Structures are given as C-alpha cells and as structure tokens.
Short mmCIF file of C-alpha atoms in Angstrom, two decimals:
data_model
loop_
_atom_site.label_atom_id
_atom_site.label_comp_id
_atom_site.label_asym_id
_atom_site.label_seq_id
_atom_site.Cartn_x
_atom_site.Cartn_y
_atom_site.Cartn_z
CA MET A 1 15.02 7.31 59.48
CA ALA A 2 14.36 10.70 58.07
CA ARG A 3 10.79 11.87 58.27
CA THR A 4 9.30 13.98 55.53
CA MET A 5 7.10 16.95 56.22
CA GLU A 6 3.41 16.86 55.49
CA PRO A 7 2.22 19.02 52.57
CA GLY A 8 0.46 21.48 54.90
CA ALA A 9 3.56 21.86 57.04
CA LYS A 10 5.68 22.45 53.92
CA LYS A 11 3.37 25.26 52.80
CA ILE A 12 3.52 26.90 56.22
CA PHE A 13 7.30 26.56 56.32
CA LYS A 14 7.66 28.10 52.85
CA GLY A 15 5.28 30.91 53.75
CA VAL A 16 7.18 31.75 56.93
CA SER A 17 10.48 31.64 55.01
CA VAL A 18 9.16 34.05 52.35
CA VAL A 19 7.86 36.45 55.01
CA GLU A 20 11.23 36.38 56.78
CA LEU A 21 13.10 37.10 53.54
CA LEU A 22 10.77 39.99 52.73
CA GLY A 23 11.37 41.35 56.23
CA ILE A 24 15.14 41.16 55.80
CA PHE A 25 15.05 42.90 52.41
CA GLY A 26 12.63 45.51 53.75
CA ALA A 27 14.86 46.25 56.73
CA TYR A 28 17.89 46.57 54.46
CA PHE A 29 16.02 48.89 52.08
CA LEU A 30 14.90 51.16 54.94
CA PHE A 31 18.37 51.22 56.49
CA ASN A 32 19.98 52.07 53.15
CA LYS A 33 17.43 54.80 52.43
CA ARG A 34 17.86 56.27 55.91
CA ASN A 35 21.64 56.06 55.64
CA THR A 36 21.89 57.80 52.24
CA SER A 37 19.00 60.29 52.11
CA GLN A 38 18.91 63.37 54.30
CA ASP A 39 15.38 64.13 53.08
CA PHE A 40 14.23 60.67 54.17
CA ARG A 41 15.75 61.27 57.61
CA GLN A 42 13.85 64.57 57.80
CA THR A 43 10.60 62.74 57.05
CA MET A 44 11.54 60.18 59.71
CA SER A 45 12.19 62.98 62.23
CA LYS A 46 8.63 64.23 61.74
CA LYS A 47 6.83 60.88 61.71
CA PHE A 48 9.04 58.51 63.73
CA PRO A 49 11.51 60.54 65.83
CA PHE A 50 12.23 57.63 68.18
CA ILE A 51 13.43 55.45 65.28
CA LEU A 52 15.67 58.24 64.00
CA GLU A 53 17.12 58.67 67.49
CA VAL A 54 18.05 54.97 67.56
CA TYR A 55 19.66 55.38 64.13
CA TYR A 56 21.74 58.37 65.28
CA LYS A 57 22.85 56.58 68.45
CA SER A 58 23.82 53.43 66.55
CA ILE A 59 25.96 55.26 63.99
CA GLU A 60 27.58 57.33 66.75
CA GLN A 61 28.41 54.07 68.56
CA SER A 62 30.09 52.84 65.39
CA GLY A 63 32.29 55.95 65.29
CA MET A 64 30.46 58.09 62.72
CA TYR A 65 29.93 61.49 64.28
CA GLY A 66 28.39 64.64 62.88
CA VAL A 67 25.47 63.20 60.90
CA ARG A 68 22.91 64.47 63.42
CA GLN A 69 24.48 67.94 63.43
CA GLN A 70 24.62 68.11 59.62
CA ASP A 71 20.97 67.13 59.39
CA GLN A 72 19.88 69.68 61.97
CA GLU A 73 21.90 72.46 60.31
CA LYS A 74 20.43 71.73 56.87
CA TRP A 75 16.89 71.51 58.18
CA LEU A 76 17.29 74.74 60.14
CA ASN A 77 18.75 76.52 57.10
CA SER A 78 16.00 75.30 54.79
CA LYS A 79 13.38 76.32 57.36
CA ASN A 80 14.90 79.80 57.64
CA LEU A 81 15.12 80.19 53.85
CA SER A 82 11.53 79.09 53.34
CA SER A 83 10.27 81.51 56.00
CA VAL A 84 11.73 84.48 54.08
CA GLY A 85 10.60 83.17 50.69
CA TRP A 86 13.94 81.86 49.44
CA CYS A 87 14.45 78.44 47.98
CA SER A 88 17.42 76.32 48.86
CA PRO A 89 19.79 75.72 45.91
CA ASP A 90 20.17 72.03 46.88
#
C-alpha cells in the first residue's frame, strides 16, 4: 500500500525542492556570467580570488587555454592606461 505524506511533510518537501531549484539556477547564472564577462571575472579576482582560481583550473582541464592570460593582459593594460590618465577604448 502506498502511503501518502502528511501535509507538514509535503510543505517541507516542496520548500526544499524550491530551494534546490533556486540554487541550481543561481549556480548556472553565476557560471554563465563568469564565463562570458571579463569584467565580472575581474571583480571576482578582487573579492573571491580562490573561486576564480578554481574556475581557471576547471576550464584549463577541459582544454580551454589562454583565458587567464587574456584576463591578466587586459587588466594590466587597463591599469597602466588609467595610471597615465588614458581611458581604454573597450
């Protein structure tokens, strides 16, 4: 015989399911933003460098090389331009 869940248990189950779905969508959003926005990665490098390091290592493991170097070159160039009063054309 199939047992039905009590109303309180159903609410808890639905709540946990909603929280899990929000977590999945949030993780996807952050990954997509980090994967497509160099400015977002720069913000990550200042606030959460350990997370950005994991990101770089994971994409290098998947065979995508050069993202870290491109980011560092752009950030260095923009830092040099801002120190002499120039604005980057990007």
